[in-house]
CSV table of C-alpha atoms in Angstrom, one decimal:
chain,number,residue,atom,x,y,z
V,1,UNK,CA,22.3,10.6,-56.1
V,2,UNK,CA,22.7,7.4,-58.1
V,3,UNK,CA,25.8,6.7,-60.2
V,4,UNK,CA,26.5,4.5,-63.2
V,5,UNK,CA,29.9,2.8,-63.5
V,6,UNK,CA,31.2,3.6,-67.0
V,7,UNK,CA,34.8,2.4,-66.7
V,8,UNK,CA,38.0,1.8,-64.8
V,9,UNK,CA,41.3,3.6,-65.1
V,10,UNK,CA,43.9,0.9,-65.9
V,11,UNK,CA,47.1,2.9,-66.2
V,12,UNK,CA,48.7,6.2,-67.1
V,13,UNK,CA,49.7,6.9,-70.7
V,14,UNK,CA,52.7,9.1,-71.3
V,15,UNK,CA,54.0,12.0,-69.1
V,16,UNK,CA,51.2,14.5,-69.8
V,17,UNK,CA,48.6,13.1,-67.4
V,18,UNK,CA,46.7,11.0,-69.8
V,19,UNK,CA,44.9,7.9,-68.5
V,20,UNK,CA,44.0,4.6,-70.2
V,21,UNK,CA,40.5,3.6,-69.4
V,22,UNK,CA,38.8,0.2,-69.8
V,23,UNK,CA,35.3,1.4,-70.8
V,24,UNK,CA,32.0,-0.4,-69.9
V,25,UNK,CA,30.0,2.1,-72.0
V,26,UNK,CA,28.9,2.0,-75.6
V,27,UNK,CA,29.0,5.8,-75.7
V,28,UNK,CA,32.6,6.8,-75.0
V,29,UNK,CA,32.5,9.6,-77.6
V,30,UNK,CA,29.6,11.2,-75.5
V,31,UNK,CA,30.8,10.3,-72.0
V,32,UNK,CA,34.4,11.6,-72.6
V,33,UNK,CA,33.5,14.7,-74.7
V,34,UNK,CA,35.7,17.7,-73.8
V,35,UNK,CA,34.0,19.6,-70.9
V,36,UNK,CA,32.0,16.7,-69.6
V,37,UNK,CA,32.2,15.7,-66.0
V,38,UNK,CA,33.4,12.2,-65.0
V,39,UNK,CA,33.3,11.1,-61.4
V,40,UNK,CA,36.2,9.0,-60.0
V,41,UNK,CA,35.6,7.0,-56.9
V,42,UNK,CA,38.4,7.7,-54.4
V,43,UNK,CA,38.0,6.4,-50.8
V,44,UNK,CA,34.2,5.9,-51.2
V,45,UNK,CA,33.8,9.5,-52.4
V,46,UNK,CA,32.9,10.5,-56.0
V,47,UNK,CA,35.4,13.2,-57.1
V,48,UNK,CA,34.4,15.3,-60.2
V,49,UNK,CA,36.9,15.7,-63.0
V,50,UNK,CA,36.4,17.6,-66.2
V,51,UNK,CA,37.5,15.9,-69.5
V,52,UNK,CA,40.1,17.9,-71.4
V,53,UNK,CA,41.0,15.4,-74.1
V,54,UNK,CA,39.7,12.0,-75.4
V,55,UNK,CA,41.1,9.7,-78.1
V,56,UNK,CA,41.3,6.0,-78.8
V,57,UNK,CA,44.6,4.3,-79.2
V,58,UNK,CA,44.7,0.6,-80.2
V,59,UNK,CA,41.1,0.1,-79.0
V,60,UNK,CA,41.7,1.7,-75.6
V,61,UNK,CA,40.2,5.0,-74.5
V,62,UNK,CA,42.8,7.6,-73.5
V,63,UNK,CA,41.5,10.6,-71.5
V,64,UNK,CA,43.0,13.6,-69.8
V,65,UNK,CA,41.4,15.8,-67.2
V,66,UNK,CA,41.5,19.6,-67.0
V,67,UNK,CA,44.2,20.9,-64.7
V,68,UNK,CA,45.8,17.4,-64.4
V,69,UNK,CA,48.4,17.6,-67.2
V,70,UNK,CA,51.2,15.8,-65.5
V,71,UNK,CA,51.7,12.1,-64.7
V,72,UNK,CA,52.4,13.0,-61.1
V,73,UNK,CA,49.0,14.5,-60.7
V,74,UNK,CA,47.1,11.5,-62.0
V,75,UNK,CA,49.2,8.6,-60.7
V,76,UNK,CA,46.9,8.1,-57.7
V,77,UNK,CA,43.9,7.5,-60.0
V,78,UNK,CA,45.2,4.2,-61.4
V,79,UNK,CA,42.8,1.3,-60.7
V,80,UNK,CA,40.0,3.7,-59.8
V,81,UNK,CA,36.5,3.3,-61.2
V,82,UNK,CA,34.8,6.0,-63.3
V,83,UNK,CA,31.1,6.9,-62.9
V,84,UNK,CA,28.5,9.2,-64.4
V,85,UNK,CA,25.5,10.6,-62.7
V,86,UNK,CA,22.4,8.6,-63.7
V,87,UNK,CA,20.6,11.8,-64.5
V,88,UNK,CA,23.3,12.7,-67.0
V,89,UNK,CA,23.8,9.3,-68.5
V,90,UNK,CA,22.0,7.5,-71.3
V,91,UNK,CA,19.9,4.6,-70.0
V,92,UNK,CA,21.3,1.8,-72.2
V,93,UNK,CA,23.1,-1.4,-71.3
V,94,UNK,CA,26.8,-1.1,-70.6
V,95,UNK,CA,29.2,-3.5,-72.3
V,96,UNK,CA,30.7,-4.6,-69.1
V,97,UNK,CA,32.7,-7.8,-69.4
């Protein structure tokens, strides 16, 4: 399976398990739609997470994952990269900087 890097988690946001994401995608509204799967690379493994909420605050994507509604459950995800399966992703250039 091939994966496309779509962002990196830069920090937590608040106490309810939300995460700030630096996005490399032009299609955040689609990638982080409620119910979509996002893969987070942890120790060379791609772990699936289901998007629960998505919003933009001051130009930064803020996402929460289903069943991860507490800061203590997502703290370990800081600095981890986000991926989408190539088969599920749009084939357009990413806006990586």
